[in-house]
């Protein structure tokens, strides 16, 4: 995206941010419980960048191949290259990043931090709710994960203290969307949350 695509150079940063929760999840099994909890908090801060990628599909309208509802698509090869790069970046790092929810959940059960099925369900729901909230402020208030470190008070106020009907509806809609995507990734069997002494296949 950075060196080949004529469009969507900004997606290089978005994909990198979407990769961060994936990289963090690689280290979950290697650390102590205290470090795991710390990594988990950092993971949660960056996790919304993965499902956020799916909102970048709106940028497809910038391509010259789209010529209107009743027109045939253009055959510009460079535009279709941009289409492929955008789609690959969104789907690969969107889905892989979202898959870390189950990685974190499985590890929490393995360490006995969670030990009840309802706790697993609550964990997945809360993560997706917070993620949807972060996607809203990221897309419409132009906030990024790093703003929690550079402007923490203002960022937290924007996230949690500023509400509207549209914001509520967006959060609910994107929470449902993320749950459906997780079901797509893992299937119904994968979303059958594990008990205390079980492991995901």
PDB file of C-alpha atoms in Angstrom:
ATOM      1  CA  UNK A   1       0.000   0.000   0.000  1.00  0.00           C
ATOM      2  CA  UNK A   2       2.805   2.376   0.841  1.00  0.00           C
ATOM      3  CA  UNK A   3       4.964   1.703  -2.207  1.00  0.00           C
ATOM      4  CA  UNK A   4       2.671   0.190  -4.863  1.00  0.00           C
ATOM      5  CA  UNK A   5      -0.833   1.645  -4.632  1.00  0.00           C
ATOM      6  CA  UNK A   6      -1.495   4.998  -6.256  1.00  0.00           C
ATOM      7  CA  UNK A   7      -4.308   5.503  -3.754  1.00  0.00           C
ATOM      8  CA  UNK A   8      -4.896   4.566  -0.140  1.00  0.00           C
ATOM      9  CA  UNK A   9      -1.391   5.288   1.115  1.00  0.00           C
ATOM     10  CA  UNK A  10      -2.984   6.141   4.479  1.00  0.00           C
ATOM     11  CA  UNK A  11      -4.111   2.507   4.729  1.00  0.00           C
ATOM     12  CA  UNK A  12      -0.523   1.501   5.498  1.00  0.00           C
ATOM     13  CA  UNK A  13      -0.923   3.157   8.916  1.00  0.00           C
ATOM     14  CA  UNK A  14      -4.425   1.756   9.445  1.00  0.00           C
ATOM     15  CA  UNK A  15      -3.245  -1.773   8.666  1.00  0.00           C
ATOM     16  CA  UNK A  16      -0.261  -1.345  10.997  1.00  0.00           C
ATOM     17  CA  UNK A  17      -2.600  -0.264  13.815  1.00  0.00           C
ATOM     18  CA  UNK A  18      -4.833  -3.243  13.010  1.00  0.00           C
ATOM     19  CA  UNK A  19      -1.794  -5.520  13.330  1.00  0.00           C
ATOM     20  CA  UNK A  20      -0.846  -4.325  16.846  1.00  0.00           C
ATOM     21  CA  UNK A  21      -3.492  -6.379  18.745  1.00  0.00           C
ATOM     22  CA  UNK A  22      -2.436  -9.417  16.714  1.00  0.00           C
ATOM     23  CA  UNK A  23       1.213  -8.931  17.668  1.00  0.00           C
ATOM     24  CA  UNK A  24       0.296  -8.487  21.337  1.00  0.00           C
ATOM     25  CA  UNK A  25      -1.761 -11.682  21.303  1.00  0.00           C
ATOM     26  CA  UNK A  26       1.306 -13.669  20.182  1.00  0.00           C
ATOM     27  CA  UNK A  27       2.853 -13.018  23.609  1.00  0.00           C
ATOM     28  CA  UNK A  28      -0.114 -13.930  25.829  1.00  0.00           C
ATOM     29  CA  UNK A  29       1.114 -17.459  26.594  1.00  0.00           C
ATOM     30  CA  UNK A  30       4.700 -16.441  27.323  1.00  0.00           C
ATOM     31  CA  UNK A  31       4.154 -14.151  30.306  1.00  0.00           C
ATOM     32  CA  UNK A  32       3.096 -14.269  33.956  1.00  0.00           C
ATOM     33  CA  UNK A  33      -0.455 -13.529  35.058  1.00  0.00           C
ATOM     34  CA  UNK A  34       0.382  -9.948  36.053  1.00  0.00           C
ATOM     35  CA  UNK A  35       2.090  -9.220  32.750  1.00  0.00           C
ATOM     36  CA  UNK A  36      -0.787 -10.935  30.934  1.00  0.00           C
ATOM     37  CA  UNK A  37      -3.274  -8.556  32.572  1.00  0.00           C
ATOM     38  CA  UNK A  38      -1.097  -5.586  31.593  1.00  0.00           C
ATOM     39  CA  UNK A  39      -0.780  -6.879  28.034  1.00  0.00           C
ATOM     40  CA  UNK A  40      -4.529  -7.464  28.021  1.00  0.00           C
ATOM     41  CA  UNK A  41      -5.206  -3.817  28.839  1.00  0.00           C
ATOM     42  CA  UNK A  42      -2.840  -2.648  26.102  1.00  0.00           C
ATOM     43  CA  UNK A  43      -4.448  -5.148  23.721  1.00  0.00           C
ATOM     44  CA  UNK A  44      -7.891  -3.747  24.548  1.00  0.00           C
ATOM     45  CA  UNK A  45      -6.707  -0.207  23.774  1.00  0.00           C
ATOM     46  CA  UNK A  46      -5.553  -1.201  20.296  1.00  0.00           C
ATOM     47  CA  UNK A  47      -8.078  -3.946  19.506  1.00  0.00           C
ATOM     48  CA  UNK A  48     -10.711  -1.557  18.019  1.00  0.00           C
ATOM     49  CA  UNK A  49      -8.257  -0.751  15.213  1.00  0.00           C
ATOM     50  CA  UNK A  50      -8.978  -4.204  13.746  1.00  0.00           C
ATOM     51  CA  UNK A  51     -12.777  -3.940  13.268  1.00  0.00           C
ATOM     52  CA  UNK A  52     -12.298  -0.235  12.464  1.00  0.00           C
ATOM     53  CA  UNK A  53     -10.655  -1.358   9.224  1.00  0.00           C
ATOM     54  CA  UNK A  54     -14.027  -2.487   7.874  1.00  0.00           C
ATOM     55  CA  UNK A  55     -15.225   1.135   7.872  1.00  0.00           C
ATOM     56  CA  UNK A  56     -12.492   1.876   5.317  1.00  0.00           C
ATOM     57  CA  UNK A  57     -14.566   0.168   2.628  1.00  0.00           C
ATOM     58  CA  UNK A  58     -16.182   3.585   2.171  1.00  0.00           C
ATOM     59  CA  UNK A  59     -13.002   4.674   0.422  1.00  0.00           C
ATOM     60  CA  UNK A  60     -13.834   2.418  -2.517  1.00  0.00           C
ATOM     61  CA  UNK A  61     -15.991   5.244  -3.871  1.00  0.00           C
ATOM     62  CA  UNK A  62     -12.810   7.140  -4.736  1.00  0.00           C
ATOM     63  CA  UNK A  63     -11.880   4.603  -7.402  1.00  0.00           C
ATOM     64  CA  UNK A  64     -12.448   5.507 -11.039  1.00  0.00           C
ATOM     65  CA  UNK A  65     -13.838   2.026 -11.783  1.00  0.00           C
ATOM     66  CA  UNK A  66     -17.160   3.050 -10.255  1.00  0.00           C
ATOM     67  CA  UNK A  67     -19.114   5.010 -12.859  1.00  0.00           C
ATOM     68  CA  UNK A  68     -22.668   4.915 -11.535  1.00  0.00           C
ATOM     69  CA  UNK A  69     -25.409   2.384 -10.910  1.00  0.00           C
ATOM     70  CA  UNK A  70     -26.350   1.911 -14.568  1.00  0.00           C
ATOM     71  CA  UNK A  71     -22.833   1.972 -16.002  1.00  0.00           C
ATOM     72  CA  UNK A  72     -20.350  -0.833 -16.540  1.00  0.00           C
ATOM     73  CA  UNK A  73     -17.316  -0.823 -14.294  1.00  0.00           C
ATOM     74  CA  UNK A  74     -14.149   0.752 -15.619  1.00  0.00           C
ATOM     75  CA  UNK A  75     -11.199  -1.429 -16.559  1.00  0.00           C
ATOM     76  CA  UNK A  76      -8.375   0.688 -15.150  1.00  0.00           C
ATOM     77  CA  UNK A  77      -5.847  -1.886 -13.976  1.00  0.00           C
ATOM     78  CA  UNK A  78      -4.235   0.482 -11.460  1.00  0.00           C
ATOM     79  CA  UNK A  79      -7.646   1.192  -9.914  1.00  0.00           C
ATOM     80  CA  UNK A  80      -8.344  -2.531  -9.580  1.00  0.00           C
ATOM     81  CA  UNK A  81      -4.910  -2.978  -7.974  1.00  0.00           C
ATOM     82  CA  UNK A  82      -5.930  -0.364  -5.426  1.00  0.00           C
ATOM     83  CA  UNK A  83      -9.222  -2.218  -4.934  1.00  0.00           C
ATOM     84  CA  UNK A  84      -7.363  -5.491  -4.283  1.00  0.00           C
ATOM     85  CA  UNK A  85      -4.884  -3.917  -1.871  1.00  0.00           C
ATOM     86  CA  UNK A  86      -7.641  -2.192   0.078  1.00  0.00           C
ATOM     87  CA  UNK A  87      -9.742  -5.363   0.282  1.00  0.00           C
ATOM     88  CA  UNK A  88      -6.785  -7.550   1.304  1.00  0.00           C
ATOM     89  CA  UNK A  89      -5.663  -5.107   3.986  1.00  0.00           C
ATOM     90  CA  UNK A  90      -9.142  -4.766   5.441  1.00  0.00           C
ATOM     91  CA  UNK A  91     -10.097  -8.441   5.364  1.00  0.00           C
ATOM     92  CA  UNK A  92      -6.801 -10.005   6.422  1.00  0.00           C
ATOM     93  CA  UNK A  93      -5.983  -7.704   9.326  1.00  0.00           C
ATOM     94  CA  UNK A  94      -9.612  -7.054  10.179  1.00  0.00           C
ATOM     95  CA  UNK A  95     -10.388 -10.751  10.602  1.00  0.00           C
ATOM     96  CA  UNK A  96      -7.022 -11.735  12.122  1.00  0.00           C
ATOM     97  CA  UNK A  97      -7.216  -8.840  14.561  1.00  0.00           C
ATOM     98  CA  UNK A  98     -10.750  -9.742  15.596  1.00  0.00           C
ATOM     99  CA  UNK A  99      -9.693 -13.367  16.078  1.00  0.00           C
ATOM    100  CA  UNK A 100      -7.561 -12.225  19.016  1.00  0.00           C
ATOM    101  CA  UNK A 101     -10.764 -11.851  21.071  1.00  0.00           C
ATOM    102  CA  UNK A 102     -10.969 -15.624  21.270  1.00  0.00           C
ATOM    103  CA  UNK A 103      -7.215 -15.874  21.849  1.00  0.00           C
ATOM    104  CA  UNK A 104      -7.496 -13.539  24.851  1.00  0.00           C
ATOM    105  CA  UNK A 105     -10.613 -15.332  26.090  1.00  0.00           C
ATOM    106  CA  UNK A 106      -9.031 -18.768  25.843  1.00  0.00           C
ATOM    107  CA  UNK A 107      -5.937 -17.585  27.676  1.00  0.00           C
ATOM    108  CA  UNK A 108      -8.032 -15.990  30.437  1.00  0.00           C
ATOM    109  CA  UNK A 109      -9.800 -19.324  30.964  1.00  0.00           C
ATOM    110  CA  UNK A 110      -6.516 -21.224  30.916  1.00  0.00           C
ATOM    111  CA  UNK A 111      -5.135 -18.980  33.654  1.00  0.00           C
ATOM    112  CA  UNK A 112      -8.383 -19.228  35.689  1.00  0.00           C
ATOM    113  CA  UNK A 113      -8.872 -15.450  35.465  1.00  0.00           C
ATOM    114  CA  UNK A 114     -12.259 -16.356  34.034  1.00  0.00           C
ATOM    115  CA  UNK A 115     -13.895 -19.639  35.030  1.00  0.00           C
ATOM    116  CA  UNK A 116     -17.601 -19.353  34.234  1.00  0.00           C
ATOM    117  CA  UNK A 117     -19.328 -19.495  30.890  1.00  0.00           C
ATOM    118  CA  UNK A 118     -21.332 -16.334  31.574  1.00  0.00           C
ATOM    119  CA  UNK A 119     -18.050 -14.498  32.276  1.00  0.00           C
ATOM    120  CA  UNK A 120     -16.798 -15.433  28.821  1.00  0.00           C
ATOM    121  CA  UNK A 121     -20.019 -14.232  27.208  1.00  0.00           C
ATOM    122  CA  UNK A 122     -19.834 -10.978  29.198  1.00  0.00           C
ATOM    123  CA  UNK A 123     -16.170 -10.527  28.182  1.00  0.00           C
ATOM    124  CA  UNK A 124     -16.928 -10.878  24.461  1.00  0.00           C
ATOM    125  CA  UNK A 125     -19.924  -8.551  24.711  1.00  0.00           C
ATOM    126  CA  UNK A 126     -18.044  -5.851  26.638  1.00  0.00           C
ATOM    127  CA  UNK A 127     -15.051  -5.975  24.289  1.00  0.00           C
ATOM    128  CA  UNK A 128     -17.329  -5.541  21.276  1.00  0.00           C
ATOM    129  CA  UNK A 129     -19.328  -2.751  22.906  1.00  0.00           C
ATOM    130  CA  UNK A 130     -16.156  -0.844  23.817  1.00  0.00           C
ATOM    131  CA  UNK A 131     -14.760  -1.511  20.360  1.00  0.00           C
ATOM    132  CA  UNK A 132     -17.898  -0.143  18.682  1.00  0.00           C
ATOM    133  CA  UNK A 133     -17.695   2.934  20.883  1.00  0.00           C
ATOM    134  CA  UNK A 134     -14.050   3.422  19.916  1.00  0.00           C
ATOM    135  CA  UNK A 135     -14.894   2.980  16.221  1.00  0.00           C
ATOM    136  CA  UNK A 136     -17.529   5.714  16.483  1.00  0.00           C
ATOM    137  CA  UNK A 137     -15.187   8.260  18.078  1.00  0.00           C
ATOM    138  CA  UNK A 138     -12.402   7.214  15.727  1.00  0.00           C
ATOM    139  CA  UNK A 139     -14.500   7.645  12.600  1.00  0.00           C
ATOM    140  CA  UNK A 140     -16.543  10.712  13.570  1.00  0.00           C
ATOM    141  CA  UNK A 141     -14.483  12.467  16.269  1.00  0.00           C
ATOM    142  CA  UNK A 142     -11.170  11.497  14.605  1.00  0.00           C
ATOM    143  CA  UNK A 143      -9.675  10.073  17.797  1.00  0.00           C
ATOM    144  CA  UNK A 144      -6.945   7.422  17.767  1.00  0.00           C
ATOM    145  CA  UNK A 145      -5.676   4.981  20.387  1.00  0.00           C
ATOM    146  CA  UNK A 146      -2.620   7.159  21.008  1.00  0.00           C
ATOM    147  CA  UNK A 147      -4.861  10.024  22.151  1.00  0.00           C
ATOM    148  CA  UNK A 148      -5.489   8.055  25.342  1.00  0.00           C
ATOM    149  CA  UNK A 149      -1.832   8.764  26.153  1.00  0.00           C
ATOM    150  CA  UNK A 150      -1.484  12.268  24.701  1.00  0.00           C
ATOM    151  CA  UNK A 151      -4.907  13.696  25.679  1.00  0.00           C
ATOM    152  CA  UNK A 152      -6.350  11.225  28.210  1.00  0.00           C
ATOM    153  CA  UNK A 153      -8.942  13.393  29.969  1.00  0.00           C
ATOM    154  CA  UNK A 154     -10.344  14.985  26.814  1.00  0.00           C
ATOM    155  CA  UNK A 155     -10.384  11.613  25.051  1.00  0.00           C
ATOM    156  CA  UNK A 156     -12.215   9.842  27.893  1.00  0.00           C
ATOM    157  CA  UNK A 157     -14.762  12.671  28.046  1.00  0.00           C
ATOM    158  CA  UNK A 158     -15.397  12.391  24.325  1.00  0.00           C
ATOM    159  CA  UNK A 159     -15.757   8.612  24.508  1.00  0.00           C
ATOM    160  CA  UNK A 160     -17.881   8.182  27.618  1.00  0.00           C
ATOM    161  CA  UNK A 161     -19.547  11.523  28.432  1.00  0.00           C
ATOM    162  CA  UNK A 162     -20.743  12.692  25.014  1.00  0.00           C
ATOM    163  CA  UNK A 163     -23.784  10.783  23.783  1.00  0.00           C
ATOM    164  CA  UNK A 164     -26.492  11.100  21.154  1.00  0.00           C
ATOM    165  CA  UNK A 165     -29.179   8.862  19.691  1.00  0.00           C
ATOM    166  CA  UNK A 166     -27.028   8.283  16.611  1.00  0.00           C
ATOM    167  CA  UNK A 167     -24.083   7.290  18.776  1.00  0.00           C
ATOM    168  CA  UNK A 168     -26.182   4.743  20.707  1.00  0.00           C
ATOM    169  CA  UNK A 169     -27.595   3.269  17.511  1.00  0.00           C
ATOM    170  CA  UNK A 170     -24.158   3.106  15.875  1.00  0.00           C
ATOM    171  CA  UNK A 171     -22.660   1.314  18.888  1.00  0.00           C
ATOM    172  CA  UNK A 172     -25.487  -1.231  18.961  1.00  0.00           C
ATOM    173  CA  UNK A 173     -25.329  -1.796  15.206  1.00  0.00           C
ATOM    174  CA  UNK A 174     -21.554  -2.275  15.135  1.00  0.00           C
ATOM    175  CA  UNK A 175     -21.629  -4.530  18.177  1.00  0.00           C
ATOM    176  CA  UNK A 176     -24.055  -6.810  16.346  1.00  0.00           C
ATOM    177  CA  UNK A 177     -21.906  -6.621  13.218  1.00  0.00           C
ATOM    178  CA  UNK A 178     -18.774  -7.614  15.138  1.00  0.00           C
ATOM    179  CA  UNK A 179     -20.541 -10.547  16.791  1.00  0.00           C
ATOM    180  CA  UNK A 180     -21.670 -11.746  13.365  1.00  0.00           C
ATOM    181  CA  UNK A 181     -18.113 -11.390  12.021  1.00  0.00           C
ATOM    182  CA  UNK A 182     -16.774 -13.362  14.986  1.00  0.00           C
ATOM    183  CA  UNK A 183     -19.338 -16.063  14.248  1.00  0.00           C
ATOM    184  CA  UNK A 184     -18.098 -16.050  10.645  1.00  0.00           C
ATOM    185  CA  UNK A 185     -14.489 -16.432  11.765  1.00  0.00           C
ATOM    186  CA  UNK A 186     -15.004 -19.236  14.239  1.00  0.00           C
ATOM    187  CA  UNK A 187     -18.342 -20.727  13.336  1.00  0.00           C
ATOM    188  CA  UNK A 188     -20.997 -21.618  15.861  1.00  0.00           C
ATOM    189  CA  UNK A 189     -18.735 -24.215  17.457  1.00  0.00           C
ATOM    190  CA  UNK A 190     -15.970 -21.688  17.961  1.00  0.00           C
ATOM    191  CA  UNK A 191     -18.305 -19.259  19.681  1.00  0.00           C
ATOM    192  CA  UNK A 192     -19.433 -21.924  22.163  1.00  0.00           C
ATOM    193  CA  UNK A 193     -17.505 -20.411  25.017  1.00  0.00           C
ATOM    194  CA  UNK A 194     -15.272 -22.731  26.929  1.00  0.00           C
ATOM    195  CA  UNK A 195     -15.692 -23.859  30.518  1.00  0.00           C
ATOM    196  CA  UNK A 196     -12.958 -23.735  33.081  1.00  0.00           C
ATOM    197  CA  UNK A 197     -10.987 -26.821  32.043  1.00  0.00           C
ATOM    198  CA  UNK A 198     -11.738 -26.811  28.305  1.00  0.00           C
ATOM    199  CA  UNK A 199      -9.633 -25.431  25.457  1.00  0.00           C
ATOM    200  CA  UNK A 200     -10.698 -24.064  22.106  1.00  0.00           C
ATOM    201  CA  UNK A 201      -9.705 -26.237  19.145  1.00  0.00           C
TER     202      UNK A 201
END
